[in-house]
Each structure stands twice: as C-alpha cells, then as structure tokens.
Amino acid sequence: MDTFSPQIAADQDYASAQSITLNEQERQIFTEYAQLKKVCANDYLVSEGDGDTCFYLLVTGNLVKEQSGKAKMLGMYQQLEEGELIGLLSFFTEEKHLNSILARSDSEVAIVTREIYDSLLSEQPLLWKKLQSIGLHMMRKHRLSIHLDKLFGPFGVMLPFVLTDIENELEWVTLPSGQTLFRQGDVPDGAYILVAGRLQMTTKLLDGREVVNDAILAGETIGETALLTNQPQAHTVYAVRDSELVKLSNYSFELMLQRNTRAIHNIAQILGKRLTNLPVEKGTTKAPVRCISLLPANDSIQLSNFAEQLCSTLSEYGSTKHLSSDIVNSELATEDIAQSHENEATSLRLVEWLHSQEDDCQFLLYQSDQKWSEWSARCVRQTDQVIVVAEANSEPNLASLAPHLCGERQRWSLVLLHDFDTDRPRNTAAWLKSASPDAIYHVRKEHAADLARLTRILSGNAISLVLGGGGARGFAHLGVIKAMEELNIPIDMVGGTSMGAPIAGIVAQGATADEVMQRAKQAYHKIIDFTFPLVSLIAGKRISQTIREQTLGWDIEDYWLPFFCVSTNLTTALPVIHQRGDSWLAIRSSVSIPGVLPPVPHGDHLLVDGGVLNNLPVDIMREINPFGVIIAVDVAPPVGPKAKSDYGTEISGWYLLIQRLFPWLKAPSVPSLGSTIMQAMVAGSALKRQQIIEQKQADLYLNIHVKGVGMLQFDAQAKATKIGYKGSFDRLKAHFKSSDKSDEKSEISQEE
C-alpha cells in the first residue's frame, strides 16, 4: 500500500477559477438545451428551504443570493454574475436550497431539468463533465464550511470571507480506501480535515506491534498535533472508506486559529480526546468489522439469496442493511448513482450517503454486481471484509478477482458453498492456486448451523477453542468439549498444540462431542511403542498410523471449521503455524515431544512439539479471532517435579528397574522420565502461559489440573475426560449464562 501522492490524488484543477465557471461557448450550448424563464424584479427565483429537481443558469439580469441566518438579518447579499449556475448543489445532493435568490431587476434564466441534464451525458459529454466538476467543487466547499464552523468557530457571518482568504491555500485530496495518508515518523507538511469517509489511525509500539486506535470520522482533523508541536507524525493514518479531505497549509491553519479565539479551545479538545483514545481492546492489529462485501467468484454464482440469508442472521447481532446497486439507486432515487466514478459530484453524494448508513446500522452488507463494475470496485473499497462466494463444485478459478484483492490492508475470505448433504469438503487447495485468501469458510446450503457459524465469525462474535499440550492429560479436553455441547456453546474455530492438536483436528472435521470421544478412545489407547532410546523413547510408528487414520487424508483447508496447530522448527528455533496443507504432517509434527517421539523431517528442517515454544497458542488465536470469545484449556502441570529425596547427582536406571521388580527393596524417590521431559519441554513457553493469565488474553482460561494422570498414561482417557468435564462445566455455564441442559450433567460427571 503506497502513501498517497499529491500529484496523483490531489484535485488541484477543481479549485481553479476556470474549472468552476462556464466559458462563452459552454453557455451557448447550455442555452440551446435548456428552457428559458423570465424572472420579474423583486420576485424570488428560489426560496430558502425549497426543494427542486432542476438548476439554473443566469443568462441576463441582476440576481442576488440572500445569506441565511444572522447575515440575512443584516441585509447581506451576494451578487450573482451572468453565466453563473444556481441551485446546482441542491440538484446534486437533492437537499433543500440553502439560500434564497432574489431578482433586483427583470432577469432571464435557463432551466435545466433532470431529463435535460441526463441527455448531456451522451450528447455533450465534455459539458456534462464540467458540470460534475462544478458540482463537486460546490459540494466540497459547502461541506468544508460546515466542518470549519464546528472545528474553529463559529465564524458566523465572517465564514464566507475566511473561506475566500484561504481558498487558494486549500488542497483537496481524494483518498481511496486502503491508501495511506501519512505514516508514523513522516515530517508534517499541513493538517487535514476529513470532509467525507472514514480513516483509521494506528500506532507502532516499541515492541514492533501495530495497534489500532479509534477511527477518524467526517468533520475531524488529522495531523494537527505534529503541525503544532513541529514533531514527526506519531501515527499512521490510512483510509478504510473512500474519503474526501482538504489539506490546510501551515499558513491557513494558523489563520484559522487567529481568526477565532474559540478555535484554540476547540482544537485543544480534539487533541485531548485523541490523546486519551486507547488502542482497541486486547491490542489487536485489526479494526472491528462493520461493513462486509460479497463478490461472486464467477458469473454462475447468484448472490442475492445468500446475501439475504446472511443479512438475516447478521441482524441477530445488530441492525443490518443489505445494499446492492439496485437498492442504492432506488433509495437515492437517482439512476445509476451506484456506478458513479471518483471525482464526480454524484460520487461524493454517494460516499456521504453510505457513510450515513454506516452511522445508522451496526452492519452493512454490500452485494457486488454479477459482472465487475464501478459498484463492485466500491464494494471492495468501502468494506472491512471482502467475501468471495463460490460454488464448491464449480471450476476453481480466482485469477480474474485476484488483482482487485491485493491491498496491503485488505482482508478477504473465500466462502465455498456445498450441497446440503455434503459429507466433507474436498479439493479446496485447487482454489488457492490463483489466489491466497486470509481465511476459508465452508458452508452447506440451507444448513442453519453453518450459516450461523459464518455469521458469528464475520460479526466478531465467534467462539474459539484453544487446546494446550500435556501428553495423556490432554484427554481432559474431551470433557471440556462434552460440557460445551451440553451447554449449547458452539465451537466456531479451534486450534491446539501437542495433544491438543489431534483432538482439535477431530473437532474441526465437524464431529460431535460423542464422536470426538469415541474416535479418541479407539485411536489413542495403544500408541506406545517403546524402542531403544537412541533418538527417542517411542518409535512413533503406532502414533503416526493413528494420526493418519484420524485425519482421514484431509487437508487443513478442507476442515469444516477453521483450524490451526503449532509445531516448533528445531532447525530455526522458530514456531510454525499450520493452517494449510497436509493435516497429518501438521498434527504429527505438533505432538512430537522431544526425546519421546522422533522429530518430523520437513524438507531440510526438523519439526518437533509446538509446546517447546507455545504450549497454549492463545496469541495465535487472538490474531485469527480478534474480537470474539477465546476459551483456553491448559492441562499442563502447574508446577514441575520436586525432589522428594536427595539421591545425589547420579542414579542407576538398572537399580530402579530392579527396585520395581522387587518393591520391598528401598530405593530413592525420583521424578519420572515423562514428567521431567514434559516440564523441560514446556519451560520455554512458561512466560507465554503467565502472560495469558496476567494479561487475560483468553476470555475464559480453564486451568485443569489432571491429577493422577501421567504424561504417557494413555490408558487413563476415561479418568482424564471426567476431570476435564467436572473442571469446566460450572465455569462454562457461569461464563455463558446458559440455561439449556445446564441443570443436568451427563453420566460422564458421575465419577466413581
């Protein structure tokens, strides 16, 4: 994403005197198309507050504009020149006239109706474009006057003169969504007023994280802090909606402050508000999703039905409005206004209207046209999240859309629609050959649960589950999953490390709690195949075979639920986040406890258990699910093994073996090999664990002490499951305040 270039984005020509008046030849063409009308002396051509569907050109005579408010009481008028356009602002905005127009002498005007204006587009395109330029200039100047009065005023009757003084110092900037206005550390060269649109301010912290501050709305200033302090910009500011700004030079900004004593007070309030704005909760690098756009992957996909369904489910989380080009044209009562190009008067009106809809609704759902159009491009620019919708069984091809979805800050996802009775997604990887979405979601048509899951994710209400490592203690996760199902708490996305990875993988395949428990019971009761410990305690053949059987040959992108697991690259000493590709390789790598299981070769690298660096990857899930609920399940022992007796610095394994064979022999009490390896492995991620607790990174942190179950005690599944169930049910119930089935615990809780 490039910082905007004034040579490209600034509209200097619109502010020039030549561009906002008609020349003699243009006036002549104008009068040939328009209808002529006589206005007698002392009659009003238009009155303040009137509505109109036409505008006028003063041909001959003497017309004056009566100023409104206090200026009118003082008898202040503005003389209109022959050839001047009247009512063009009201014509484009369809708002009431802001002033009255009085004839001081008999005069003649040319009337341009909507029909005549539309005919100019095809018959006199240059004149039509000129009218657009003039209208845009008028709209900008009017909007600016409103904002100047709020920011620096009120200037009262002096405002027109102030505008005249600084007009040549102003620089109008059109900033498309996704482009950057300035970056943190840039040298300030002026202040900006946001006339229309929406900007986002971010701050890069000392630790390298970029956190999101509150949005900047129309009528607010940007960059004034650096200008006043003569310091580099403290923030990066970029457009999240198509935006119109006016740049105030140092001179014009200082003039504003000098002309009105209240200006300094107003600016101080703005600065105070901005300084107190904290980054959004949890320090996320993403802004909340307010506007979502739907794009068809190809001509065969029909968006209307899906858009209506999604709009209905979104409305459960706040007021929602569905916008298509037809809906926009209808509501604004203007043909093809949705297809307005940038730097047209109608485009500014459209931007302002869309902004007002955003103020009125919690969510806006934009529906693109079937074929790429100006409205389709605006849908992409105007929204926080772009959703490309495709039929799962259609020919995978996103090449035509890819160029429109490559913005640095543009988030986009792929939704694949499946038939209702689809047992599992297949061949999702083929869709990724021509484009790389940030996320992939699988939705079965008319499947309420799938649509509800997608809606929770898009609206920022997703419930995600993070399962930590702990060897056989990880079977406690099964009890948590059972408790969530009984309490009707959905799982929308899931991730895990070590033993948490295979269990999370079964959940992500769409299995119910009972299915997860049954598959785990069948798979993991006999996976220990000890070997001579040259590389590891366990050969790994059984567990490799088990994971292959459990993953069913699925790629991660084929899972019904978004899924990730974590391994550690032993070669680079860096964590690896698995979100694509072979699920078997990912999960097998994630469970490879160093010293217990052999490392997994991956090219020139060796992958081992993710718990070495991140045994409870809440931070990864927070990036994926920045605003939803995160449930973190920690089954690692709270403390490591303790020395129960002083056995010195040397110990004989053979002696311990004999002692086990002959228990009446006295032998030193020593920690088990498994507990030692486990605690040594997770020691590296102990700091992350502490941060999760202290910083409350998870919305619900379940620290389940699986007492009496060893790391390699895989025959204790039933015991660990019961502990997980009992240790989570009441806390889950309290957190979600669920009533469904919450008074009846299943048989799993009846511990013997």
PDB file of C-alpha atoms in Angstrom, residues 156-360:
ATOM      1  CA  GLY A 156     -20.726  33.340  11.810  1.00  0.00           C
ATOM      2  CA  VAL A 157     -21.152  35.880   9.024  1.00  0.00           C
ATOM      3  CA  MET A 158     -17.366  36.022   8.538  1.00  0.00           C
ATOM      4  CA  LEU A 159     -17.120  32.439   7.286  1.00  0.00           C
ATOM      5  CA  PRO A 160     -17.503  33.276   3.550  1.00  0.00           C
ATOM      6  CA  PHE A 161     -14.680  35.804   3.850  1.00  0.00           C
ATOM      7  CA  VAL A 162     -12.476  33.354   5.739  1.00  0.00           C
ATOM      8  CA  LEU A 163     -13.039  30.777   3.006  1.00  0.00           C
ATOM      9  CA  THR A 164     -12.135  33.362   0.382  1.00  0.00           C
ATOM     10  CA  ASP A 165      -8.884  34.139   2.228  1.00  0.00           C
ATOM     11  CA  ILE A 166      -7.699  30.562   2.384  1.00  0.00           C
ATOM     12  CA  GLU A 167      -9.268  29.100  -0.777  1.00  0.00           C
ATOM     13  CA  ASN A 168      -6.026  29.232  -2.737  1.00  0.00           C
ATOM     14  CA  GLU A 169      -4.215  27.559   0.167  1.00  0.00           C
ATOM     15  CA  LEU A 170      -6.521  24.551   0.237  1.00  0.00           C
ATOM     16  CA  GLU A 171      -5.654  21.287  -1.403  1.00  0.00           C
ATOM     17  CA  TRP A 172      -8.442  18.777  -1.984  1.00  0.00           C
ATOM     18  CA  VAL A 173      -7.445  15.144  -1.639  1.00  0.00           C
ATOM     19  CA  THR A 174      -9.354  12.083  -2.799  1.00  0.00           C
ATOM     20  CA  LEU A 175      -8.065   9.129  -0.801  1.00  0.00           C
ATOM     21  CA  PRO A 176      -9.402   5.742  -1.982  1.00  0.00           C
ATOM     22  CA  SER A 177      -9.939   3.076   0.648  1.00  0.00           C
ATOM     23  CA  GLY A 178      -6.716   1.252   1.504  1.00  0.00           C
ATOM     24  CA  GLN A 179      -4.364   4.110   0.683  1.00  0.00           C
ATOM     25  CA  THR A 180      -2.218   5.720   3.359  1.00  0.00           C
ATOM     26  CA  LEU A 181      -2.389   9.445   4.073  1.00  0.00           C
ATOM     27  CA  PHE A 182       0.843   9.577   6.059  1.00  0.00           C
ATOM     28  CA  ARG A 183       2.982   7.208   8.101  1.00  0.00           C
ATOM     29  CA  GLN A 184       4.334   7.313  11.625  1.00  0.00           C
ATOM     30  CA  GLY A 185       7.592   9.263  11.578  1.00  0.00           C
ATOM     31  CA  ASP A 186       6.760  11.381   8.484  1.00  0.00           C
ATOM     32  CA  VAL A 187       7.578  15.098   8.606  1.00  0.00           C
ATOM     33  CA  PRO A 188       4.301  17.097   8.849  1.00  0.00           C
ATOM     34  CA  ASP A 189       3.518  19.458   5.987  1.00  0.00           C
ATOM     35  CA  GLY A 190      -0.012  20.501   6.942  1.00  0.00           C
ATOM     36  CA  ALA A 191      -3.189  19.472   8.701  1.00  0.00           C
ATOM     37  CA  TYR A 192      -6.187  17.714   7.163  1.00  0.00           C
ATOM     38  CA  ILE A 193      -9.938  17.930   7.639  1.00  0.00           C
ATOM     39  CA  LEU A 194     -11.879  14.788   6.769  1.00  0.00           C
ATOM     40  CA  VAL A 195     -14.859  16.020   4.752  1.00  0.00           C
ATOM     41  CA  ALA A 196     -16.360  12.622   3.919  1.00  0.00           C
ATOM     42  CA  GLY A 197     -15.420   8.987   4.514  1.00  0.00           C
ATOM     43  CA  ARG A 198     -13.566   7.256   7.335  1.00  0.00           C
ATOM     44  CA  LEU A 199      -9.907   6.925   8.283  1.00  0.00           C
ATOM     45  CA  GLN A 200      -8.086   4.588  10.630  1.00  0.00           C
ATOM     46  CA  MET A 201      -5.216   5.582  12.888  1.00  0.00           C
ATOM     47  CA  THR A 202      -2.640   3.022  14.039  1.00  0.00           C
ATOM     48  CA  THR A 203       0.375   3.272  16.315  1.00  0.00           C
ATOM     49  CA  LYS A 204       3.521   1.160  16.133  1.00  0.00           C
ATOM     50  CA  LEU A 205       4.729   0.279  19.625  1.00  0.00           C
ATOM     51  CA  LEU A 206       8.311  -0.198  20.765  1.00  0.00           C
ATOM     52  CA  ASP A 207       7.901  -3.984  20.637  1.00  0.00           C
ATOM     53  CA  GLY A 208       7.055  -3.761  16.935  1.00  0.00           C
ATOM     54  CA  ARG A 209       3.296  -4.376  17.241  1.00  0.00           C
ATOM     55  CA  GLU A 210       0.971  -2.086  15.316  1.00  0.00           C
ATOM     56  CA  VAL A 211      -2.171  -1.461  17.365  1.00  0.00           C
ATOM     57  CA  VAL A 212      -5.392   0.114  16.145  1.00  0.00           C
ATOM     58  CA  ASN A 213      -6.778   3.353  17.568  1.00  0.00           C
ATOM     59  CA  ASP A 214     -10.275   4.758  17.169  1.00  0.00           C
ATOM     60  CA  ALA A 215     -11.481   5.596  13.690  1.00  0.00           C
ATOM     61  CA  ILE A 216     -11.371   9.195  12.414  1.00  0.00           C
ATOM     62  CA  LEU A 217     -14.795  10.365  11.280  1.00  0.00           C
ATOM     63  CA  ALA A 218     -16.001  13.107   8.951  1.00  0.00           C
ATOM     64  CA  GLY A 219     -15.510  16.557  10.463  1.00  0.00           C
ATOM     65  CA  GLU A 220     -12.380  15.669  12.429  1.00  0.00           C
ATOM     66  CA  THR A 221      -8.854  16.944  11.872  1.00  0.00           C
ATOM     67  CA  ILE A 222      -5.779  14.812  11.246  1.00  0.00           C
ATOM     68  CA  GLY A 223      -2.118  15.710  11.571  1.00  0.00           C
ATOM     69  CA  GLU A 224      -2.666  18.883  13.606  1.00  0.00           C
ATOM     70  CA  THR A 225      -0.702  17.522  16.586  1.00  0.00           C
ATOM     71  CA  ALA A 226       2.510  17.133  14.609  1.00  0.00           C
ATOM     72  CA  LEU A 227       1.916  20.528  12.991  1.00  0.00           C
ATOM     73  CA  LEU A 228       1.508  22.310  16.316  1.00  0.00           C
ATOM     74  CA  THR A 229       4.417  20.544  18.016  1.00  0.00           C
ATOM     75  CA  ASN A 230       6.684  20.509  14.934  1.00  0.00           C
ATOM     76  CA  GLN A 231       7.344  16.832  15.616  1.00  0.00           C
ATOM     77  CA  PRO A 232       7.164  13.819  13.265  1.00  0.00           C
ATOM     78  CA  GLN A 233       3.792  12.163  12.851  1.00  0.00           C
ATOM     79  CA  ALA A 234       3.030   9.992  15.877  1.00  0.00           C
ATOM     80  CA  HIS A 235       0.638   7.695  13.998  1.00  0.00           C
ATOM     81  CA  THR A 236      -0.010   6.084  10.648  1.00  0.00           C
ATOM     82  CA  VAL A 237      -3.321   7.114   9.069  1.00  0.00           C
ATOM     83  CA  TYR A 238      -4.974   5.294   6.174  1.00  0.00           C
ATOM     84  CA  ALA A 239      -8.419   5.248   4.570  1.00  0.00           C
ATOM     85  CA  VAL A 240     -10.840   2.448   5.416  1.00  0.00           C
ATOM     86  CA  ARG A 241     -13.545   4.026   3.283  1.00  0.00           C
ATOM     87  CA  ASP A 242     -13.345   6.172   0.132  1.00  0.00           C
ATOM     88  CA  SER A 243     -12.578   9.556   1.662  1.00  0.00           C
ATOM     89  CA  GLU A 244     -12.502  13.242   0.751  1.00  0.00           C
ATOM     90  CA  LEU A 245     -10.127  15.517   2.654  1.00  0.00           C
ATOM     91  CA  VAL A 246      -8.966  19.076   2.487  1.00  0.00           C
ATOM     92  CA  LYS A 247      -5.364  19.851   3.335  1.00  0.00           C
ATOM     93  CA  LEU A 248      -4.686  23.048   5.251  1.00  0.00           C
ATOM     94  CA  SER A 249      -1.247  24.541   4.774  1.00  0.00           C
ATOM     95  CA  ASN A 250       0.670  25.860   7.758  1.00  0.00           C
ATOM     96  CA  TYR A 251      -0.476  29.370   6.807  1.00  0.00           C
ATOM     97  CA  SER A 252      -4.178  28.535   6.502  1.00  0.00           C
ATOM     98  CA  PHE A 253      -4.145  26.518   9.746  1.00  0.00           C
ATOM     99  CA  GLU A 254      -2.570  29.392  11.655  1.00  0.00           C
ATOM    100  CA  LEU A 255      -5.065  31.806  10.054  1.00  0.00           C
ATOM    101  CA  MET A 256      -7.922  29.681  11.359  1.00  0.00           C
ATOM    102  CA  LEU A 257      -6.510  29.921  14.855  1.00  0.00           C
ATOM    103  CA  GLN A 258      -6.017  33.687  14.587  1.00  0.00           C
ATOM    104  CA  ARG A 259      -9.471  34.476  13.178  1.00  0.00           C
ATOM    105  CA  ASN A 260     -11.398  32.984  16.064  1.00  0.00           C
ATOM    106  CA  THR A 261     -10.353  32.814  19.702  1.00  0.00           C
ATOM    107  CA  ARG A 262     -12.542  29.751  20.224  1.00  0.00           C
ATOM    108  CA  ALA A 263     -10.557  27.861  17.639  1.00  0.00           C
ATOM    109  CA  ILE A 264      -7.688  27.154  20.023  1.00  0.00           C
ATOM    110  CA  HIS A 265     -10.138  25.831  22.629  1.00  0.00           C
ATOM    111  CA  ASN A 266     -11.828  23.568  20.073  1.00  0.00           C
ATOM    112  CA  ILE A 267      -8.535  22.205  18.770  1.00  0.00           C
ATOM    113  CA  ALA A 268      -7.368  21.570  22.347  1.00  0.00           C
ATOM    114  CA  GLN A 269     -10.498  19.478  22.935  1.00  0.00           C
ATOM    115  CA  ILE A 270      -9.804  17.462  19.796  1.00  0.00           C
ATOM    116  CA  LEU A 271      -6.217  16.834  20.891  1.00  0.00           C
ATOM    117  CA  GLY A 272      -7.326  15.858  24.382  1.00  0.00           C
ATOM    118  CA  LYS A 273      -9.820  13.336  23.013  1.00  0.00           C
ATOM    119  CA  ARG A 274      -7.227  11.858  20.677  1.00  0.00           C
ATOM    120  CA  LEU A 275      -4.580  11.554  23.380  1.00  0.00           C
ATOM    121  CA  THR A 276      -6.966   9.680  25.635  1.00  0.00           C
ATOM    122  CA  ASN A 277      -8.001   7.234  22.922  1.00  0.00           C
ATOM    123  CA  LEU A 278      -6.503   3.879  23.772  1.00  0.00           C
ATOM    124  CA  PRO A 279      -5.923   1.114  21.232  1.00  0.00           C
ATOM    125  CA  VAL A 280      -8.881  -1.214  20.772  1.00  0.00           C
ATOM    126  CA  GLU A 281      -9.204  -3.949  23.349  1.00  0.00           C
ATOM    127  CA  LYS A 282      -6.616  -6.677  23.537  1.00  0.00           C
ATOM    128  CA  GLY A 283      -4.170  -4.640  21.429  1.00  0.00           C
ATOM    129  CA  THR A 284      -5.255  -6.181  18.177  1.00  0.00           C
ATOM    130  CA  THR A 285      -3.837  -5.201  14.829  1.00  0.00           C
ATOM    131  CA  LYS A 286      -7.293  -5.351  13.253  1.00  0.00           C
ATOM    132  CA  ALA A 287     -10.229  -2.974  13.381  1.00  0.00           C
ATOM    133  CA  PRO A 288     -13.758  -4.291  14.051  1.00  0.00           C
ATOM    134  CA  VAL A 289     -15.735  -5.395  11.024  1.00  0.00           C
ATOM    135  CA  ARG A 290     -18.657  -3.096  10.276  1.00  0.00           C
ATOM    136  CA  CYS A 291     -19.066  -3.454   6.535  1.00  0.00           C
ATOM    137  CA  ILE A 292     -18.919  -6.707   4.596  1.00  0.00           C
ATOM    138  CA  SER A 293     -18.974  -7.096   0.824  1.00  0.00           C
ATOM    139  CA  LEU A 294     -19.966 -10.188  -1.150  1.00  0.00           C
ATOM    140  CA  LEU A 295     -18.335 -10.837  -4.519  1.00  0.00           C
ATOM    141  CA  PRO A 296     -19.189 -13.689  -6.889  1.00  0.00           C
ATOM    142  CA  ALA A 297     -16.273 -15.918  -7.838  1.00  0.00           C
ATOM    143  CA  ASN A 298     -17.790 -16.265 -11.312  1.00  0.00           C
ATOM    144  CA  ASP A 299     -20.905 -15.465 -13.306  1.00  0.00           C
ATOM    145  CA  SER A 300     -22.646 -18.679 -12.298  1.00  0.00           C
ATOM    146  CA  ILE A 301     -22.965 -17.803  -8.623  1.00  0.00           C
ATOM    147  CA  GLN A 302     -26.135 -15.942  -7.650  1.00  0.00           C
ATOM    148  CA  LEU A 303     -25.513 -13.741  -4.628  1.00  0.00           C
ATOM    149  CA  SER A 304     -28.986 -12.412  -3.865  1.00  0.00           C
ATOM    150  CA  ASN A 305     -30.322 -15.406  -1.957  1.00  0.00           C
ATOM    151  CA  PHE A 306     -27.122 -15.901   0.044  1.00  0.00           C
ATOM    152  CA  ALA A 307     -26.919 -12.153   0.776  1.00  0.00           C
ATOM    153  CA  GLU A 308     -30.467 -12.106   2.100  1.00  0.00           C
ATOM    154  CA  GLN A 309     -29.810 -15.131   4.334  1.00  0.00           C
ATOM    155  CA  LEU A 310     -26.591 -13.632   5.680  1.00  0.00           C
ATOM    156  CA  CYS A 311     -28.279 -10.282   6.258  1.00  0.00           C
ATOM    157  CA  SER A 312     -30.999 -12.023   8.271  1.00  0.00           C
ATOM    158  CA  THR A 313     -28.528 -13.841  10.536  1.00  0.00           C
ATOM    159  CA  LEU A 314     -26.320 -10.746  10.937  1.00  0.00           C
ATOM    160  CA  SER A 315     -29.329  -8.817  12.216  1.00  0.00           C
ATOM    161  CA  GLU A 316     -29.266 -11.028  15.314  1.00  0.00           C
ATOM    162  CA  TYR A 317     -26.119  -9.143  16.379  1.00  0.00           C
ATOM    163  CA  GLY A 318     -27.197  -5.632  15.484  1.00  0.00           C
ATOM    164  CA  SER A 319     -29.089  -3.569  12.937  1.00  0.00           C
ATOM    165  CA  THR A 320     -28.103  -4.663   9.451  1.00  0.00           C
ATOM    166  CA  LYS A 321     -28.747  -3.253   5.997  1.00  0.00           C
ATOM    167  CA  HIS A 322     -28.350  -5.002   2.662  1.00  0.00           C
ATOM    168  CA  LEU A 323     -27.011  -2.788  -0.140  1.00  0.00           C
ATOM    169  CA  SER A 324     -26.903  -3.707  -3.810  1.00  0.00           C
ATOM    170  CA  SER A 325     -26.545  -1.335  -6.752  1.00  0.00           C
ATOM    171  CA  ASP A 326     -30.279  -1.591  -7.433  1.00  0.00           C
ATOM    172  CA  ILE A 327     -31.137  -0.860  -3.796  1.00  0.00           C
ATOM    173  CA  VAL A 328     -28.802   2.163  -3.740  1.00  0.00           C
ATOM    174  CA  ASN A 329     -30.195   3.576  -6.988  1.00  0.00           C
ATOM    175  CA  SER A 330     -33.722   3.154  -5.667  1.00  0.00           C
ATOM    176  CA  GLU A 331     -33.140   4.704  -2.241  1.00  0.00           C
ATOM    177  CA  LEU A 332     -31.288   7.685  -3.683  1.00  0.00           C
ATOM    178  CA  ALA A 333     -33.854   7.974  -6.488  1.00  0.00           C
ATOM    179  CA  THR A 334     -31.060   8.538  -8.986  1.00  0.00           C
ATOM    180  CA  GLU A 335     -30.428   6.299 -11.960  1.00  0.00           C
ATOM    181  CA  ASP A 336     -27.028   4.574 -11.852  1.00  0.00           C
ATOM    182  CA  ILE A 337     -25.714   6.644  -8.948  1.00  0.00           C
ATOM    183  CA  ALA A 338     -24.200   3.409  -7.610  1.00  0.00           C
ATOM    184  CA  GLN A 339     -21.940   3.373 -10.697  1.00  0.00           C
ATOM    185  CA  SER A 340     -20.554   6.871 -10.023  1.00  0.00           C
ATOM    186  CA  HIS A 341     -16.894   7.342 -10.778  1.00  0.00           C
ATOM    187  CA  GLU A 342     -14.472   9.060  -8.445  1.00  0.00           C
ATOM    188  CA  ASN A 343     -14.341  12.867  -8.672  1.00  0.00           C
ATOM    189  CA  GLU A 344     -17.949  13.127  -9.776  1.00  0.00           C
ATOM    190  CA  ALA A 345     -20.400  15.140  -7.736  1.00  0.00           C
ATOM    191  CA  THR A 346     -22.683  12.131  -7.526  1.00  0.00           C
ATOM    192  CA  SER A 347     -19.773  10.089  -6.130  1.00  0.00           C
ATOM    193  CA  LEU A 348     -19.326  12.469  -3.197  1.00  0.00           C
ATOM    194  CA  ARG A 349     -23.062  12.340  -2.543  1.00  0.00           C
ATOM    195  CA  LEU A 350     -22.908   8.528  -2.654  1.00  0.00           C
ATOM    196  CA  VAL A 351     -19.928   8.410  -0.275  1.00  0.00           C
ATOM    197  CA  GLU A 352     -21.719  10.654   2.215  1.00  0.00           C
ATOM    198  CA  TRP A 353     -24.930   8.620   1.970  1.00  0.00           C
ATOM    199  CA  LEU A 354     -23.097   5.345   2.513  1.00  0.00           C
ATOM    200  CA  HIS A 355     -21.362   6.893   5.483  1.00  0.00           C
ATOM    201  CA  SER A 356     -24.711   7.903   6.946  1.00  0.00           C
ATOM    202  CA  GLN A 357     -25.982   4.343   6.507  1.00  0.00           C
ATOM    203  CA  GLU A 358     -22.951   3.122   8.416  1.00  0.00           C
ATOM    204  CA  ASP A 359     -23.779   5.525  11.238  1.00  0.00           C
ATOM    205  CA  ASP A 360     -27.336   4.218  11.374  1.00  0.00           C
TER     206      ASP A 360
END
